[in-house]
Coordinates of C-alpha atoms in Angstrom, one line a residue:
X1 CA 57.0 -20.9 3.1
X2 CA 54.5 -21.6 -0.1
X3 CA 52.6 -24.9 1.5
X4 CA 52.3 -22.2 4.7
X5 CA 51.1 -19.6 2.4
X6 CA 48.3 -22.0 1.0
X7 CA 47.5 -23.4 3.9
X8 CA 46.4 -20.0 5.4
X9 CA 44.6 -19.1 2.4
X10 CA 42.4 -22.2 2.3
X11 CA 41.9 -21.2 6.1
X12 CA 41.0 -17.5 5.2
X13 CA 38.8 -18.4 2.3
X14 CA 36.2 -20.8 4.2
X15 CA 36.1 -18.2 7.1
X16 CA 34.6 -15.6 4.3
X17 CA 32.5 -18.7 3.2
X18 CA 31.4 -19.8 6.6
X19 CA 30.6 -15.9 8.0
X20 CA 26.7 -16.2 8.5
X21 CA 25.0 -13.6 6.6
X22 CA 23.1 -10.5 8.6
X23 CA 20.3 -12.1 11.2
X24 CA 20.6 -15.7 9.4
X25 CA 19.7 -18.5 11.6
X26 CA 22.0 -19.4 14.6
X27 CA 23.7 -22.4 15.5
X28 CA 27.8 -23.6 16.4
X29 CA 30.8 -22.2 15.7
X30 CA 32.7 -24.1 12.9
X31 CA 35.7 -25.5 13.1
X32 CA 38.1 -25.1 9.8
X33 CA 37.9 -27.5 7.1
X34 CA 35.7 -29.6 8.8
X35 CA 32.8 -27.3 9.8
X36 CA 30.4 -28.8 12.2
X37 CA 31.5 -32.2 11.3
X38 CA 32.7 -33.6 14.3
X39 CA 29.3 -32.9 16.0
X40 CA 28.0 -35.5 14.7
X41 CA 27.9 -38.7 15.8
X42 CA 29.0 -41.3 12.8
X43 CA 26.5 -43.7 13.4
X44 CA 23.2 -42.0 13.4
X45 CA 22.9 -37.9 13.4
X46 CA 19.6 -37.1 14.0
X47 CA 20.2 -37.6 17.8
X48 CA 22.8 -35.0 17.4
X49 CA 20.5 -32.7 15.2
X50 CA 17.6 -32.8 18.6
X51 CA 20.6 -31.7 21.0
X52 CA 21.3 -28.7 18.3
X53 CA 17.5 -28.1 18.2
X54 CA 17.2 -27.8 21.6
X55 CA 19.9 -25.2 22.0
X56 CA 19.6 -23.2 19.1
X57 CA 16.1 -23.9 18.0
X58 CA 13.3 -25.2 14.9
X59 CA 15.6 -23.3 12.6
X60 CA 19.1 -23.5 12.7
X61 CA 22.3 -23.2 10.9
X62 CA 25.4 -25.8 10.1
X63 CA 29.0 -26.5 8.4
X64 CA 29.0 -28.4 6.5
X65 CA 32.7 -28.0 5.2
X66 CA 32.6 -24.7 3.4
X67 CA 28.6 -24.9 3.2
X68 CA 25.9 -23.5 5.3
X69 CA 23.0 -25.4 5.9
X70 CA 19.7 -24.2 7.8
X71 CA 18.1 -27.3 9.2
X72 CA 14.0 -27.1 9.6
X73 CA 12.7 -28.6 12.8
X74 CA 8.9 -29.1 13.7
X75 CA 5.6 -28.5 12.3
X76 CA 5.2 -24.7 12.0
X77 CA 8.6 -24.0 10.5
X78 CA 8.1 -27.1 8.1
X79 CA 4.5 -26.1 7.1
X80 CA 5.9 -22.6 6.2
X81 CA 9.0 -23.9 4.0
X82 CA 7.2 -26.7 2.0
X83 CA 3.8 -25.4 1.6
X84 CA 3.6 -21.7 2.1
X85 CA 6.5 -20.5 1.0
X86 CA 7.0 -23.6 -1.4
X87 CA 8.3 -22.0 -4.4
X88 CA 11.4 -20.8 -2.5
X89 CA 12.2 -23.5 -0.9
X90 CA 11.7 -26.0 -4.2
X91 CA 15.4 -26.3 -5.5
X92 CA 17.8 -28.8 -5.4
X93 CA 21.4 -28.4 -4.5
X94 CA 24.2 -29.2 -6.6
X95 CA 27.7 -30.7 -6.1
X96 CA 26.5 -32.5 -3.0
X97 CA 27.1 -36.7 -3.0
X98 CA 23.4 -37.2 -3.6
X99 CA 23.5 -34.9 -7.0
X100 CA 26.7 -36.3 -8.4
X101 CA 25.6 -39.8 -7.7
X102 CA 22.2 -39.6 -9.8
X103 CA 23.8 -37.2 -12.1
X104 CA 20.7 -35.6 -12.3
X105 CA 19.7 -31.8 -13.3
X106 CA 17.2 -30.5 -10.8
X107 CA 16.8 -27.3 -13.0
X108 CA 13.3 -26.5 -14.6
X109 CA 13.4 -29.8 -16.0
X110 CA 12.3 -31.5 -12.6
X111 CA 8.7 -30.2 -13.3
X112 CA 8.3 -31.1 -16.7
X113 CA 9.7 -34.9 -16.0
X114 CA 7.7 -35.1 -12.6
X115 CA 4.3 -34.1 -14.4
X116 CA 5.0 -36.6 -17.3
X117 CA 5.7 -39.1 -14.3
X118 CA 2.3 -38.6 -12.4
X119 CA 0.7 -39.0 -15.5
X120 CA 1.9 -42.2 -16.8
X121 CA 2.2 -43.8 -13.6
X122 CA -1.9 -42.8 -13.1
X123 CA -2.0 -44.4 -17.1
X124 CA -0.5 -47.3 -15.5
X125 CA -2.7 -48.0 -12.6
X126 CA -1.7 -45.8 -10.0
X127 CA -5.0 -45.5 -7.9
X128 CA -6.8 -48.1 -9.9
X129 CA -8.2 -51.4 -9.7
X130 CA -5.6 -52.8 -12.1
X131 CA -2.4 -51.6 -9.6
X132 CA -4.2 -53.6 -7.4
X133 CA -4.5 -57.0 -9.1
X134 CA -0.9 -56.5 -9.9
X135 CA 0.3 -56.0 -6.2
X136 CA -2.2 -59.1 -5.0
X137 CA -0.2 -61.7 -8.0
X138 CA 2.9 -60.5 -6.5
X139 CA 1.8 -60.8 -2.9
X140 CA 0.8 -64.8 -4.2
X141 CA 4.7 -65.3 -3.8
X142 CA 5.2 -63.7 -0.8
X143 CA 2.5 -66.3 0.6
X144 CA 4.5 -69.3 -0.9
X145 CA 7.5 -67.9 1.0
X146 CA 5.6 -67.2 4.2
X147 CA 3.9 -71.1 4.0
X148 CA 6.5 -72.4 3.0
X149 CA 8.2 -71.3 6.7
X150 CA 5.1 -72.2 8.5
X151 CA 6.7 -73.9 12.1
X152 CA 9.8 -72.4 11.7
X153 CA 11.5 -68.7 11.9
X154 CA 12.8 -66.5 9.0
X155 CA 14.7 -63.8 8.2
X156 CA 12.0 -61.2 6.0
X157 CA 14.5 -58.8 4.7
X158 CA 15.2 -60.1 1.7
X159 CA 11.0 -61.6 1.1
X160 CA 10.5 -57.3 1.9
X161 CA 12.6 -55.7 -0.6
X162 CA 12.2 -58.7 -3.2
X163 CA 8.2 -57.7 -3.5
X164 CA 8.6 -53.8 -3.1
X165 CA 10.5 -54.7 -5.6
X166 CA 9.2 -56.2 -8.4
X167 CA 5.9 -54.4 -7.8
X168 CA 7.7 -51.2 -9.5
X169 CA 9.2 -53.1 -11.7
X170 CA 5.6 -54.1 -13.6
X171 CA 5.2 -50.7 -13.5
X172 CA 8.4 -49.3 -15.0
X173 CA 9.0 -52.5 -17.5
X174 CA 6.7 -54.1 -17.6
X175 CA 7.8 -57.4 -16.0
X176 CA 8.5 -58.8 -12.7
X177 CA 11.8 -60.9 -11.6
X178 CA 12.0 -64.7 -9.7
X179 CA 13.5 -63.5 -6.4
X180 CA 16.8 -65.5 -7.9
X181 CA 17.1 -63.9 -11.2
X182 CA 20.3 -62.0 -10.9
X183 CA 19.2 -58.7 -11.8
X184 CA 16.5 -58.6 -9.1
X185 CA 19.7 -59.8 -6.0
X186 CA 22.3 -56.9 -7.8
X187 CA 19.9 -54.1 -8.2
X188 CA 18.7 -54.5 -4.5
X189 CA 22.1 -54.5 -3.2
X190 CA 23.9 -52.1 -4.6
X191 CA 20.3 -50.0 -3.5
X192 CA 20.6 -51.6 0.0
X193 CA 24.5 -50.1 -0.1
X194 CA 24.2 -47.1 -1.5
X195 CA 21.5 -45.8 1.2
X196 CA 24.3 -46.9 4.0
X197 CA 26.6 -44.6 2.4
X198 CA 24.5 -41.6 1.1
X199 CA 23.9 -40.4 4.8
X200 CA 26.8 -41.6 6.5
X201 CA 29.9 -39.4 7.3
X202 CA 31.8 -40.5 4.1
X203 CA 28.8 -38.5 2.4
X204 CA 29.4 -36.0 4.8
X205 CA 33.3 -35.7 4.4
X206 CA 32.3 -35.6 0.2
X207 CA 30.0 -32.9 0.7
X208 CA 32.4 -30.8 3.0
X209 CA 35.7 -31.2 1.9
X210 CA 35.7 -31.1 -2.2
X211 CA 39.2 -32.4 -2.2
X212 CA 38.9 -35.5 -1.1
X213 CA 36.5 -36.5 -3.7
X214 CA 39.0 -38.5 -6.2
X215 CA 40.3 -40.5 -3.0
X216 CA 40.2 -44.4 -3.1
X217 CA 37.4 -43.4 0.1
X218 CA 34.1 -45.9 0.8
X219 CA 32.6 -43.6 -1.2
X220 CA 33.4 -44.8 -4.2
X221 CA 32.3 -47.8 -3.8
X222 CA 28.8 -46.1 -4.4
X223 CA 29.4 -44.9 -7.7
X224 CA 30.7 -48.1 -8.5
X225 CA 27.0 -49.4 -7.6
X226 CA 25.5 -47.0 -9.8
X227 CA 27.4 -48.1 -12.8
X228 CA 26.5 -51.7 -12.3
X229 CA 22.7 -50.7 -11.9
X230 CA 23.3 -48.2 -15.4
X231 CA 24.7 -51.1 -17.3
X232 CA 21.3 -53.2 -16.5
X233 CA 18.5 -50.6 -16.7
X234 CA 20.2 -49.9 -20.5
X235 CA 20.0 -53.0 -21.2
X236 CA 16.3 -53.4 -20.4
X237 CA 16.2 -50.1 -22.6
X238 CA 17.4 -51.6 -26.0
X239 CA 15.4 -54.2 -25.6
X240 CA 12.2 -52.1 -25.5
X241 CA 13.4 -49.7 -28.2
X242 CA 13.7 -53.4 -30.2
X243 CA 10.0 -54.7 -29.4
X244 CA 8.0 -51.5 -28.6
X245 CA 5.2 -50.8 -31.2
X246 CA 5.1 -46.9 -31.1
X247 CA 1.9 -45.5 -29.5
X248 CA 1.3 -48.8 -27.4
X249 CA 2.9 -48.3 -24.6
X250 CA 3.3 -51.6 -22.1
X251 CA 4.7 -49.6 -19.2
X252 CA 6.9 -46.8 -17.8
X253 CA 9.7 -47.0 -20.3
X254 CA 7.7 -47.5 -23.4
X255 CA 6.0 -43.7 -22.3
X256 CA 9.5 -42.2 -22.1
X257 CA 10.4 -43.4 -25.5
X258 CA 7.2 -42.3 -27.3
X259 CA 7.7 -39.0 -25.2
X260 CA 11.1 -39.0 -26.8
X261 CA 10.1 -39.9 -30.5
X262 CA 7.8 -37.2 -30.7
X263 CA 9.9 -34.5 -29.1
X264 CA 12.8 -35.5 -31.5
X265 CA 15.3 -32.5 -31.1
X266 CA 13.3 -30.3 -29.6
X267 CA 16.0 -29.1 -27.5
X268 CA 13.9 -30.0 -24.3
X269 CA 15.2 -32.2 -21.3
X270 CA 13.7 -35.5 -22.4
X271 CA 16.9 -38.1 -23.3
X272 CA 17.8 -41.2 -22.9
X273 CA 20.3 -40.3 -20.2
X274 CA 17.6 -38.7 -18.1
X275 CA 15.8 -41.9 -18.3
X276 CA 18.3 -44.1 -17.0
X277 CA 18.7 -42.2 -14.0
X278 CA 15.0 -41.0 -13.7
X279 CA 13.9 -44.9 -14.0
X280 CA 16.6 -45.8 -11.0
X281 CA 15.4 -43.2 -9.4
X282 CA 11.7 -44.7 -9.3
X283 CA 13.5 -48.1 -9.3
X284 CA 15.4 -46.7 -5.5
X285 CA 11.8 -44.5 -4.1
X286 CA 9.8 -47.9 -5.1
X287 CA 11.7 -50.4 -3.7
X288 CA 13.4 -49.3 0.2
X289 CA 11.2 -46.9 1.4
X290 CA 8.1 -49.8 1.4
X291 CA 10.2 -52.4 2.2
X292 CA 11.9 -51.0 5.2
X293 CA 8.7 -49.7 6.3
X294 CA 7.4 -53.2 6.3
X295 CA 9.9 -54.8 7.9
X296 CA 9.3 -51.8 10.9
X297 CA 5.8 -52.7 10.6
X298 CA 6.4 -56.7 11.7
X299 CA 9.0 -55.8 14.1
X300 CA 5.9 -53.6 15.7
X301 CA 3.4 -56.4 15.8
X302 CA 5.0 -59.2 16.4
X303 CA 6.5 -57.1 19.9
X304 CA 2.9 -56.1 20.2
X305 CA 0.6 -58.8 19.4
X306 CA -2.6 -57.2 21.7
X307 CA -2.4 -54.6 18.3
X308 CA -1.9 -57.8 15.8
X309 CA -5.0 -59.1 17.2
X310 CA -6.9 -56.6 17.3
X311 CA -5.7 -55.6 13.6
X312 CA -7.0 -59.8 12.6
X313 CA -10.1 -59.1 14.4
X314 CA -10.6 -55.8 12.2
X315 CA -10.0 -57.6 9.0
X316 CA -11.8 -61.1 9.6
X317 CA -14.7 -58.8 10.8
X318 CA -15.0 -56.5 7.2
X319 CA -13.6 -59.3 5.1
X320 CA -15.9 -61.8 5.7
X321 CA -16.1 -64.9 3.0
X322 CA -14.1 -62.3 0.3
X323 CA -11.3 -63.7 -1.3
X324 CA -8.9 -60.9 -0.9
X325 CA -8.7 -57.0 0.2
X326 CA -9.4 -54.1 -2.1
X327 CA -8.2 -50.4 -0.9
X328 CA -11.3 -49.3 -1.0
X329 CA -11.5 -51.5 2.2
X330 CA -9.9 -49.9 4.0
X331 CA -12.5 -47.3 4.6
X332 CA -14.1 -49.8 6.9
X333 CA -11.2 -50.7 8.6
X334 CA -10.2 -47.6 11.1
X335 CA -7.8 -49.2 13.4
X336 CA -6.0 -51.0 10.6
X337 CA -5.9 -47.6 9.1
X338 CA -4.4 -46.0 12.3
X339 CA -1.9 -48.8 12.7
X340 CA -0.5 -48.4 9.0
X341 CA -0.4 -45.0 9.7
X342 CA 1.7 -45.7 12.9
X343 CA 4.2 -47.8 10.9
X344 CA 5.1 -45.4 9.0
X345 CA 5.2 -42.4 11.7
X346 CA 7.9 -44.0 13.6
X347 CA 9.5 -45.8 10.7
X348 CA 10.1 -42.1 9.6
X349 CA 12.1 -44.2 6.6
X350 CA 12.9 -40.9 4.6
X351 CA 14.4 -39.1 8.6
X352 CA 16.1 -35.9 6.6
X353 CA 13.9 -35.9 3.6
X354 CA 16.0 -34.9 0.6
X355 CA 17.4 -31.6 0.8
X356 CA 16.5 -28.6 -0.9
X357 CA 18.2 -25.3 -1.2
X358 CA 16.7 -21.8 -1.7
X359 CA 16.0 -20.7 -5.0
X360 CA 15.8 -16.8 -4.4
X361 CA 16.2 -14.7 -0.8
X362 CA 14.0 -15.6 1.7
X363 CA 12.6 -15.5 5.2
X364 CA 11.5 -18.7 7.3
X365 CA 10.0 -18.3 11.3
X366 CA 11.7 -14.4 10.8
X367 CA 15.4 -15.3 9.9
X368 CA 16.9 -14.0 6.5
X369 CA 18.0 -17.0 4.0
X370 CA 19.8 -15.9 1.1
X371 CA 19.0 -17.6 -2.4
X372 CA 21.2 -20.8 -2.7
X373 CA 20.9 -22.0 1.0
X374 CA 20.9 -25.7 1.6
X375 CA 18.1 -26.5 3.5
X376 CA 18.0 -29.7 6.0
X377 CA 14.7 -31.1 7.0
X378 CA 14.4 -32.9 10.1
X379 CA 11.4 -35.2 10.1
X380 CA 11.8 -36.3 12.8
X381 CA 11.3 -33.4 14.5
X382 CA 7.7 -33.6 13.1
X383 CA 7.1 -36.7 13.4
X384 CA 7.7 -37.3 17.0
X385 CA 7.0 -33.4 18.0
X386 CA 5.3 -33.2 21.3
X387 CA 2.7 -30.5 20.6
X388 CA 1.7 -32.3 17.6
X389 CA 0.6 -36.0 18.9
X390 CA -1.1 -37.8 21.6
X391 CA 1.9 -40.3 22.4
X392 CA 5.3 -38.8 20.4
X393 CA 7.6 -41.5 21.5
X394 CA 5.6 -44.4 21.9
X395 CA 4.2 -46.8 18.9
X396 CA 0.1 -46.5 19.9
X397 CA -2.3 -46.3 17.1
X398 CA -4.3 -44.4 18.7
X399 CA -2.4 -41.1 17.6
X400 CA -4.8 -41.9 14.6
X401 CA -7.7 -42.7 16.5
X402 CA -10.5 -39.8 17.9
X403 CA -12.6 -41.0 20.7
X404 CA -14.8 -42.3 19.1
X405 CA -12.4 -44.8 17.1
X406 CA -12.7 -43.0 13.6
X407 CA -9.7 -43.0 11.9
X408 CA -7.7 -39.1 11.8
X409 CA -4.5 -38.2 9.6
X410 CA -2.7 -35.0 11.7
X411 CA -1.3 -31.9 9.9
X412 CA 1.7 -33.4 11.2
X413 CA 1.7 -36.8 9.0
X414 CA 4.3 -35.8 6.4
X415 CA 6.8 -39.1 5.8
X416 CA 6.5 -38.0 2.2
X417 CA 7.7 -34.5 2.9
X418 CA 5.4 -31.9 1.8
X419 CA 4.8 -29.1 -0.9
X420 CA 5.4 -29.9 -4.5
X421 CA 8.8 -31.9 -3.9
X422 CA 6.4 -34.7 -2.1
X423 CA 7.3 -38.3 -3.0
X424 CA 5.8 -39.0 -6.5
X425 CA 4.9 -42.6 -5.2
X426 CA 3.2 -41.7 -2.0
X427 CA -0.3 -43.2 -3.8
X428 CA 1.5 -46.9 -5.0
X429 CA 3.2 -46.9 -1.3
X430 CA -0.1 -46.2 0.5
X431 CA -1.5 -48.9 -1.5
X432 CA 1.2 -51.2 -1.7
X433 CA 1.4 -50.9 2.8
X434 CA -2.2 -51.9 3.0
X435 CA -2.8 -54.5 0.3
X436 CA 0.4 -55.8 1.6
X437 CA -0.6 -56.3 5.5
X438 CA -3.5 -56.8 5.5
X439 CA -3.4 -59.8 3.1
X440 CA -0.4 -61.2 5.3
X441 CA -2.5 -61.0 8.5
X442 CA -5.4 -62.5 7.2
X443 CA -3.6 -65.5 6.7
X444 CA -0.6 -65.6 9.5
X445 CA 0.3 -64.9 12.6
X446 CA 3.7 -63.3 13.1
X447 CA 5.3 -64.3 15.9
X448 CA 8.6 -62.7 17.9
X449 CA 11.1 -66.1 18.5
X450 CA 11.6 -67.4 22.0
X451 CA 15.4 -67.5 21.7
X452 CA 15.9 -63.9 20.0
X453 CA 16.4 -61.9 23.3
X454 CA 14.8 -58.6 23.6
X455 CA 14.3 -56.4 20.0
X456 CA 15.9 -53.4 19.2
X457 CA 13.8 -51.0 17.8
X458 CA 17.2 -48.4 17.1
X459 CA 17.2 -48.4 12.8
X460 CA 20.2 -48.5 10.8
X461 CA 21.0 -45.2 9.8
X462 CA 21.2 -43.9 6.0
X463 CA 19.1 -42.4 3.1
X464 CA 16.4 -45.0 4.7
X465 CA 15.8 -45.8 8.2
X466 CA 15.8 -49.8 8.2
X467 CA 15.1 -51.6 11.2
X468 CA 18.3 -53.7 12.9
X469 CA 18.1 -57.7 10.9
X470 CA 15.4 -60.1 12.6
X471 CA 14.0 -62.9 12.7
X472 CA 9.7 -63.5 12.8
X473 CA 8.2 -67.5 13.5
X474 CA 5.0 -67.5 11.3
X475 CA 2.2 -69.6 12.0
X476 CA -1.0 -70.4 9.7
X477 CA -4.2 -69.0 11.8
X478 CA -7.1 -71.3 12.6
X479 CA -9.9 -70.3 10.0

């Protein structure tokens, strides 16, 4: 009898929580406990979000267990939420898998940390020639790997993860790591595993059914991975504290430690615990998105060889006998620019962005959203929106070229999201993608192996989308 009463009480509470407020966005009716989780496929829920969009419109609601979330689709709704009413939608939700995993306080402190990060990243060369040099120096190790693979096939996954990881490491820690170093191998592997877990079915179960959170289920692997990474980065922080010279920062870690010394016990959000998770956030963001975009880019360049050849013709024409490309060369390479942006569009690397929540009672597209509403951005709906793109459902650089062949960037191009929460590393990612792709295409030809069968463009789903593992054949271009 007691158990029956408890179950009845849980059901009653659930029904109360899942009642939609007046004029709240419509959505599918929820089931007890699970909400609408059974409406999503486990391998890739993006297709299901699109199906629900067609039925309920560009702004609809969805029950994640007892939590009501609002899914935003399409350019008009995205722009209104993330730009026009940015302050109302700038919150980050607590008590969900990602926030518990990263242990971040997304309160008012995010603004001062964001300002600090932007200023520090600029001081260490973001968007400047010194950053170009770091990228080109690291690029040489990638070129050596490709040289050793000439005439054979190779798997580029580890190579691209390593180059992206080491570039952000130079900014954060002032050093690079040999590709067989334990630090780089362990951290990259942890990131790859956590990316898949964090937007997978087990994370959804964690968010929807809080009573399972202490059970030994697969999401616990992500927490173990974070602890592993924390121990490795803690060691680096300790080394920096022992060797740094006050007022002469070598890297991001030194800058943050100097900031701690200046602030003392002023009660601010700056502390070593926050530094630890902040560094891991930057490390993950600077590695996974760039490497997966590169993987997507070369998958398409191999399987669209006429596009690869046209890129190489433009690169040869613009660079001539120059030793290396510079970021400024992009202004003279409209087609290469179009290809890189088209790669980012189809890669759709962070398909659901990072969850937001409303900080005030607000409205969106005529619907009422109370304070604390969980917001999920369906970036696929914008990057593939038929009204916004000439060729929304195919890989075609013409999406970024006007009738005169000049590079243009449509308003719907927002792979880094938009508004005050948009990705901190956008500038670094753009520079990396341009210099890495141009440098590789200038020297090598990349070919889809004859025995590889048909390419599979369907991505592996996670916090970041990545292509299915593939191999590439490398040839030296005729000079």
